[in-house]
Amino acid sequence: MKDIEEGKKKGANNSALKKRYIKYLALGIVLVPVILCIALLIRVGVLEKYIKDNLAINQKVSDVSSGEYASNNTNTVNNVGEVGLVETSPSTYEEDNTYQEYNGIVKVCITFDDGPSANTDAILDILDDYGIKATFFVNGHEDYKDELVRIAEEGHTIGMHSYSHSYRTVYKNLDSFADDLYEIQSYIKDTTGVTSTIYRFPGGSSNHVSNVAMEDCIDYLHAKGIEYYDWNASGNDAVVGGASVNTIVNNVMNQVAACKDDTIIILLHDTGDKKTTVEALPIIIEKIADMSNVAFVPITEDVKPVHHIESNN
């Protein structure tokens, strides 16, 4: 009798376990598709955000390349290969020294010092891919005339950065500065047909190596109708031994984010040993393009200069 009762209990327990198993199985059949659907929806949402973000970047770069925020003056090449300045609309540069307004848009000027070099073509290729015009402050590198011509032909602004880039030569005295200025302006004119009227001092206007007062150099430039441009953001890529791609990108983006000016002039370098600068360039472009209310423009007379120091006059 006792065995019969134990058998009944075991049967009841087995029956309860079977029911519980069936219940869990049914619950699993219901929940698994639900969980899979939720996971799928999450992945779709992430994918949509990724697509929207990339479309936004492409649209901003497209706006720049379509000329939506382009400057009024562009360098073009005529039929005989000479570079001329074509006026596409009336200049907005007024006699009271106001500069072109971009309706709340922050102008971003990417500039390269010390070129042309073995890296110039790679830089120009990247700029062309993104439809961006930049500014090259060049030296008298006779071995890279083809690259200098290409800079002009592709509509970038050419600025002067001294012929020799030798501090001892450029800053020996005011006469030496004037001679070097004439040499680099003549070299650019003879090579490309462009008469450059913008200048960047080797070491910047705030350098501490000049034997001549920088205010005197500035006054000399202005007397010649030449404006000088420093910078308010830099990749700091001219350090001895070079800088890593991440360091260059972070340097630029941190300074861009902190800048309160409506014109941001970024300093980078175009020399043969600055391969990480080339690698950092597209990253910098895309990160800035992803910001609100920015436009890439080359330096022209419509871009307000950034000065580290001012003339006394």
GROMACS .gro file of C-alpha atoms in nm:
model
  313
    1MET     CA    1   0.000   0.000   0.000
    2LYS     CA    2   0.282   0.230   0.088
    3ASP     CA    3   0.452   0.154  -0.245
    4ILE     CA    4   0.133   0.243  -0.432
    5GLU     CA    5   0.110   0.581  -0.256
    6GLU     CA    6   0.474   0.660  -0.331
    7GLY     CA    7   0.416   0.564  -0.692
    8LYS     CA    8   0.123   0.802  -0.711
    9LYS     CA    9   0.332   1.082  -0.561
   10LYS     CA   10   0.610   1.022  -0.811
   11GLY     CA   11   0.359   1.021  -1.095
   12ALA     CA   12   0.211   1.347  -0.971
   13ASN     CA   13   0.555   1.503  -0.944
   14ASN     CA   14   0.647   1.391  -1.296
   15SER     CA   15   0.323   1.530  -1.426
   16ALA     CA   16   0.391   1.865  -1.255
   17LEU     CA   17   0.743   1.874  -1.400
   18LYS     CA   18   0.609   1.800  -1.747
   19LYS     CA   19   0.353   2.080  -1.715
   20ARG     CA   20   0.618   2.321  -1.590
   21TYR     CA   21   0.849   2.220  -1.877
   22ILE     CA   22   0.571   2.272  -2.130
   23LYS     CA   23   0.494   2.611  -1.971
   24TYR     CA   24   0.858   2.724  -1.992
   25LEU     CA   25   0.886   2.589  -2.345
   26ALA     CA   26   0.578   2.781  -2.453
   27LEU     CA   27   0.709   3.094  -2.281
   28GLY     CA   28   1.043   3.051  -2.457
   29ILE     CA   29   0.870   3.009  -2.793
   30VAL     CA   30   0.695   3.341  -2.733
   31LEU     CA   31   0.988   3.536  -2.586
   32VAL     CA   32   1.266   3.433  -2.825
   33PRO     CA   33   1.106   3.597  -3.132
   34VAL     CA   34   1.027   3.906  -2.923
   35ILE     CA   35   1.389   3.934  -2.806
   36LEU     CA   36   1.513   3.883  -3.160
   37CYS     CA   37   1.278   4.155  -3.287
   38ILE     CA   38   1.400   4.399  -3.021
   39ALA     CA   39   1.762   4.325  -3.108
   40LEU     CA   40   1.685   4.373  -3.477
   41LEU     CA   41   1.514   4.706  -3.410
   42ILE     CA   42   1.815   4.825  -3.208
   43ARG     CA   43   2.052   4.732  -3.492
   44VAL     CA   44   1.827   4.905  -3.746
   45GLY     CA   45   1.823   5.218  -3.528
   46VAL     CA   46   2.202   5.220  -3.502
   47LEU     CA   47   2.231   5.171  -3.876
   48GLU     CA   48   1.988   5.455  -3.948
   49LYS     CA   49   2.187   5.690  -3.720
   50TYR     CA   50   2.509   5.588  -3.893
   51ILE     CA   51   2.359   5.656  -4.235
   52LYS     CA   52   2.213   5.992  -4.126
   53ASP     CA   53   2.543   6.101  -3.972
   54ASN     CA   54   2.736   6.015  -4.285
   55LEU     CA   55   2.478   6.180  -4.509
   56ALA     CA   56   2.508   6.495  -4.296
   57ILE     CA   57   2.887   6.499  -4.336
   58ASN     CA   58   2.861   6.439  -4.709
   59GLN     CA   59   2.601   6.713  -4.744
   60LYS     CA   60   2.817   6.965  -4.558
   61VAL     CA   61   3.118   6.883  -4.770
   62SER     CA   62   2.897   6.895  -5.080
   63ASP     CA   63   2.773   7.242  -4.979
   64VAL     CA   64   3.133   7.360  -4.962
   65SER     CA   65   3.228   7.203  -5.294
   66SER     CA   66   2.918   7.343  -5.465
   67GLY     CA   67   3.036   7.691  -5.375
   68GLU     CA   68   2.754   7.775  -5.132
   69TYR     CA   69   3.002   7.952  -4.907
   70ALA     CA   70   3.275   8.012  -5.164
   71SER     CA   71   3.468   8.337  -5.162
   72ASN     CA   72   3.402   8.600  -5.426
   73ASN     CA   73   3.744   8.573  -5.591
   74THR     CA   74   3.888   8.250  -5.732
   75ASN     CA   75   4.214   8.176  -5.908
   76THR     CA   76   4.159   8.028  -6.252
   77VAL     CA   77   4.380   7.935  -6.543
   78ASN     CA   78   4.327   8.096  -6.881
   79ASN     CA   79   4.382   7.935  -7.220
   80VAL     CA   80   4.753   8.011  -7.227
   81GLY     CA   81   4.811   7.864  -6.881
   82GLU     CA   82   4.848   8.189  -6.693
   83VAL     CA   83   4.670   8.225  -6.363
   84GLY     CA   84   4.439   8.522  -6.336
   85LEU     CA   85   4.198   8.659  -6.077
   86VAL     CA   86   3.838   8.634  -6.194
   87GLU     CA   87   3.574   8.851  -6.027
   88THR     CA   88   3.261   8.638  -5.992
   89SER     CA   89   3.057   8.890  -5.793
   90PRO     CA   90   3.107   9.236  -5.648
   91SER     CA   91   3.357   9.242  -5.364
   92THR     CA   92   3.213   9.287  -5.017
   93TYR     CA   93   3.537   9.425  -4.878
   94GLU     CA   94   3.451   9.781  -4.778
   95GLU     CA   95   3.672  10.084  -4.731
   96ASP     CA   96   3.604  10.078  -4.357
   97ASN     CA   97   3.781   9.741  -4.339
   98THR     CA   98   3.473   9.531  -4.269
   99TYR     CA   99   3.485   9.181  -4.405
  100GLN     CA  100   3.240   8.954  -4.579
  101GLU     CA  101   2.965   8.830  -4.347
  102TYR     CA  102   2.862   8.464  -4.371
  103ASN     CA  103   2.532   8.497  -4.182
  104GLY     CA  104   2.647   8.324  -3.865
  105ILE     CA  105   2.870   8.077  -4.049
  106VAL     CA  106   3.219   8.031  -3.902
  107LYS     CA  107   3.481   8.049  -4.176
  108VAL     CA  108   3.748   7.779  -4.148
  109CYS     CA  109   4.071   7.831  -4.342
  110ILE     CA  110   4.308   7.536  -4.366
  111THR     CA  111   4.660   7.665  -4.430
  112PHE     CA  112   4.989   7.490  -4.502
  113ASP     CA  113   5.334   7.638  -4.438
  114ASP     CA  114   5.677   7.551  -4.581
  115GLY     CA  115   5.575   7.386  -4.909
  116PRO     CA  116   5.566   7.281  -5.178
  117SER     CA  117   5.713   6.941  -5.097
  118ALA     CA  118   5.699   6.572  -5.179
  119ASN     CA  119   5.367   6.562  -4.988
  120THR     CA  120   5.196   6.847  -5.174
  121ASP     CA  121   5.034   6.626  -5.437
  122ALA     CA  122   4.886   6.398  -5.170
  123ILE     CA  123   4.748   6.702  -4.985
  124LEU     CA  124   4.599   6.842  -5.306
  125ASP     CA  125   4.441   6.505  -5.385
  126ILE     CA  126   4.269   6.498  -5.045
  127LEU     CA  127   4.146   6.857  -5.080
  128ASP     CA  128   4.013   6.773  -5.425
  129ASP     CA  129   3.832   6.465  -5.292
  130TYR     CA  130   3.646   6.686  -5.043
  131GLY     CA  131   3.598   6.982  -5.277
  132ILE     CA  132   3.783   7.215  -5.040
  133LYS     CA  133   4.006   7.510  -5.124
  134ALA     CA  134   4.297   7.580  -4.891
  135THR     CA  135   4.581   7.829  -4.859
  136PHE     CA  136   4.948   7.746  -4.910
  137PHE     CA  137   5.212   7.978  -4.765
  138VAL     CA  138   5.509   7.872  -4.972
  139ASN     CA  139   5.887   7.907  -4.977
  140GLY     CA  140   6.120   7.923  -5.277
  141HIS     CA  141   6.155   7.549  -5.337
  142GLU     CA  142   6.279   7.544  -5.695
  143ASP     CA  143   6.256   7.164  -5.718
  144TYR     CA  144   5.878   7.172  -5.670
  145LYS     CA  145   5.765   7.418  -5.934
  146ASP     CA  146   5.515   7.170  -6.081
  147GLU     CA  147   5.346   7.135  -5.743
  148LEU     CA  148   5.334   7.514  -5.706
  149VAL     CA  149   5.170   7.544  -6.046
  150ARG     CA  150   4.916   7.276  -5.952
  151ILE     CA  151   4.825   7.465  -5.634
  152ALA     CA  152   4.739   7.769  -5.846
  153GLU     CA  153   4.565   7.573  -6.122
  154GLU     CA  154   4.334   7.401  -5.874
  155GLY     CA  155   4.214   7.732  -5.729
  156HIS     CA  156   4.391   7.736  -5.395
  157THR     CA  157   4.529   8.059  -5.252
  158ILE     CA  158   4.906   8.105  -5.264
  159GLY     CA  159   5.064   8.309  -4.987
  160MET     CA  160   5.426   8.403  -4.919
  161HIS     CA  161   5.622   8.247  -4.633
  162SER     CA  162   5.961   8.399  -4.726
  163TYR     CA  163   6.188   8.266  -4.997
  164SER     CA  164   6.460   8.122  -4.775
  165HIS     CA  165   6.279   8.051  -4.447
  166SER     CA  166   6.614   8.128  -4.286
  167TYR     CA  167   6.560   8.332  -3.972
  168ARG     CA  168   6.913   8.471  -4.001
  169THR     CA  169   6.843   8.591  -4.354
  170VAL     CA  170   6.482   8.705  -4.327
  171TYR     CA  171   6.516   8.882  -3.993
  172LYS     CA  172   6.873   9.011  -4.018
  173ASN     CA  173   6.746   9.365  -4.075
  174LEU     CA  174   6.461   9.538  -4.257
  175ASP     CA  175   6.653   9.553  -4.586
  176SER     CA  176   6.714   9.180  -4.571
  177PHE     CA  177   6.345   9.123  -4.500
  178ALA     CA  178   6.252   9.340  -4.798
  179ASP     CA  179   6.492   9.158  -5.029
  180ASP     CA  180   6.358   8.816  -4.929
  181LEU     CA  181   6.000   8.938  -4.974
  182TYR     CA  182   6.077   9.060  -5.326
  183GLU     CA  183   6.243   8.726  -5.406
  184ILE     CA  184   5.948   8.508  -5.297
  185GLN     CA  185   5.688   8.733  -5.458
  186SER     CA  186   5.882   8.732  -5.786
  187TYR     CA  187   5.932   8.354  -5.771
  188ILE     CA  188   5.558   8.290  -5.728
  189LYS     CA  189   5.473   8.539  -6.005
  190ASP     CA  190   5.727   8.395  -6.249
  191THR     CA  191   5.621   8.036  -6.179
  192THR     CA  192   5.242   8.066  -6.166
  193GLY     CA  193   5.145   8.412  -6.289
  194VAL     CA  194   4.992   8.489  -5.949
  195THR     CA  195   5.089   8.809  -5.769
  196SER     CA  196   5.054   8.707  -5.407
  197THR     CA  197   4.944   8.977  -5.162
  198ILE     CA  198   4.926   8.772  -4.841
  199TYR     CA  199   5.215   8.678  -4.614
  200ARG     CA  200   5.288   8.461  -4.314
  201PHE     CA  201   5.597   8.539  -4.113
  202PRO     CA  202   5.834   8.246  -4.053
  203GLY     CA  203   5.767   8.165  -3.690
  204GLY     CA  204   5.461   8.391  -3.695
  205SER     CA  205   5.444   8.762  -3.619
  206SER     CA  206   5.501   8.679  -3.251
  207ASN     CA  207   5.832   8.500  -3.311
  208HIS     CA  208   6.123   8.566  -3.073
  209VAL     CA  209   6.408   8.525  -3.321
  210SER     CA  210   6.384   8.842  -3.528
  211ASN     CA  211   6.662   9.100  -3.504
  212VAL     CA  212   6.431   9.362  -3.652
  213ALA     CA  213   6.117   9.489  -3.480
  214MET     CA  214   5.822   9.295  -3.617
  215GLU     CA  215   5.616   9.613  -3.619
  216ASP     CA  216   5.859   9.751  -3.878
  217CYS     CA  217   5.816   9.441  -4.094
  218ILE     CA  218   5.440   9.471  -4.064
  219ASP     CA  219   5.448   9.837  -4.164
  220TYR     CA  220   5.664   9.747  -4.463
  221LEU     CA  221   5.416   9.481  -4.576
  222HIS     CA  222   5.121   9.716  -4.542
  223ALA     CA  223   5.304   9.984  -4.739
  224LYS     CA  224   5.336   9.728  -5.020
  225GLY     CA  225   4.965   9.639  -5.004
  226ILE     CA  226   5.035   9.302  -4.843
  227GLU     CA  227   4.839   9.160  -4.548
  228TYR     CA  228   4.983   8.909  -4.302
  229TYR     CA  229   4.800   8.613  -4.149
  230ASP     CA  230   4.885   8.427  -3.831
  231TRP     CA  231   4.667   8.145  -3.694
  232ASN     CA  232   4.435   8.064  -3.404
  233ALA     CA  233   4.441   7.684  -3.432
  234SER     CA  234   4.734   7.455  -3.501
  235GLY     CA  235   4.816   7.089  -3.541
  236ASN     CA  236   5.151   7.157  -3.373
  237ASP     CA  237   5.292   6.920  -3.633
  238ALA     CA  238   5.627   7.098  -3.671
  239VAL     CA  239   5.775   6.947  -3.355
  240VAL     CA  240   6.109   6.770  -3.378
  241GLY     CA  241   6.050   6.404  -3.457
  242GLY     CA  242   5.700   6.473  -3.583
  243ALA     CA  243   5.360   6.428  -3.421
  244SER     CA  244   5.126   6.132  -3.439
  245VAL     CA  245   4.803   6.145  -3.639
  246ASN     CA  246   4.593   6.141  -3.322
  247THR     CA  247   4.798   6.419  -3.166
  248ILE     CA  248   4.759   6.642  -3.471
  249VAL     CA  249   4.385   6.578  -3.493
  250ASN     CA  250   4.331   6.638  -3.121
  251ASN     CA  251   4.541   6.955  -3.125
  252VAL     CA  252   4.338   7.103  -3.409
  253MET     CA  253   3.996   6.998  -3.284
  254ASN     CA  254   4.056   7.112  -2.925
  255GLN     CA  255   4.164   7.455  -3.045
  256VAL     CA  256   3.881   7.480  -3.298
  257ALA     CA  257   3.629   7.392  -3.027
  258ALA     CA  258   3.774   7.653  -2.793
  259CYS     CA  259   3.798   7.929  -3.054
  260LYS     CA  260   3.538   8.207  -3.017
  261ASP     CA  261   3.627   8.392  -3.338
  262ASP     CA  262   3.411   8.387  -3.649
  263THR     CA  263   3.721   8.304  -3.853
  264ILE     CA  264   3.937   8.003  -3.769
  265ILE     CA  265   4.275   7.980  -3.941
  266ILE     CA  266   4.436   7.638  -3.897
  267LEU     CA  267   4.813   7.600  -3.924
  268LEU     CA  268   4.952   7.277  -4.070
  269HIS     CA  269   5.280   7.206  -4.248
  270ASP     CA  270   5.356   7.080  -4.598
  271THR     CA  271   5.702   6.928  -4.579
  272GLY     CA  272   5.836   6.596  -4.699
  273ASP     CA  273   5.871   6.452  -4.349
  274LYS     CA  274   5.517   6.538  -4.236
  275LYS     CA  275   5.337   6.223  -4.356
  276THR     CA  276   5.124   6.211  -4.042
  277THR     CA  277   4.990   6.557  -4.133
  278VAL     CA  278   4.869   6.414  -4.463
  279GLU     CA  279   4.706   6.121  -4.283
  280ALA     CA  280   4.541   6.352  -4.030
  281LEU     CA  281   4.399   6.590  -4.292
  282PRO     CA  282   4.087   6.392  -4.398
  283ILE     CA  283   4.003   6.318  -4.034
  284ILE     CA  284   4.024   6.687  -3.949
  285ILE     CA  285   3.809   6.780  -4.250
  286GLU     CA  286   3.537   6.530  -4.161
  287LYS     CA  287   3.531   6.625  -3.794
  288ILE     CA  288   3.498   6.996  -3.875
  289ALA     CA  289   3.240   6.926  -4.146
  290ASP     CA  290   3.034   6.747  -3.880
  291MET     CA  291   3.015   7.067  -3.675
  292SER     CA  292   2.730   7.315  -3.707
  293ASN     CA  293   2.752   7.636  -3.909
  294VAL     CA  294   3.101   7.604  -4.054
  295ALA     CA  295   3.234   7.658  -4.405
  296PHE     CA  296   3.576   7.585  -4.548
  297VAL     CA  297   3.715   7.882  -4.741
  298PRO     CA  298   4.056   7.984  -4.872
  299ILE     CA  299   4.211   8.305  -4.748
  300THR     CA  300   4.113   8.600  -4.966
  301GLU     CA  301   4.072   8.972  -4.905
  302ASP     CA  302   3.728   8.889  -4.762
  303VAL     CA  303   3.875   8.687  -4.475
  304LYS     CA  304   3.954   8.888  -4.165
  305PRO     CA  305   4.320   8.838  -4.068
  306VAL     CA  306   4.430   8.674  -3.745
  307HIS     CA  307   4.719   8.872  -3.594
  308HIS     CA  308   4.935   8.770  -3.301
  309ILE     CA  309   5.074   9.121  -3.279
  310GLU     CA  310   4.967   9.448  -3.438
  311SER     CA  311   5.159   9.733  -3.594
  312ASN     CA  312   5.209  10.048  -3.393
  313ASN     CA  313   5.061  10.251  -3.679
   0.00000   0.00000   0.00000
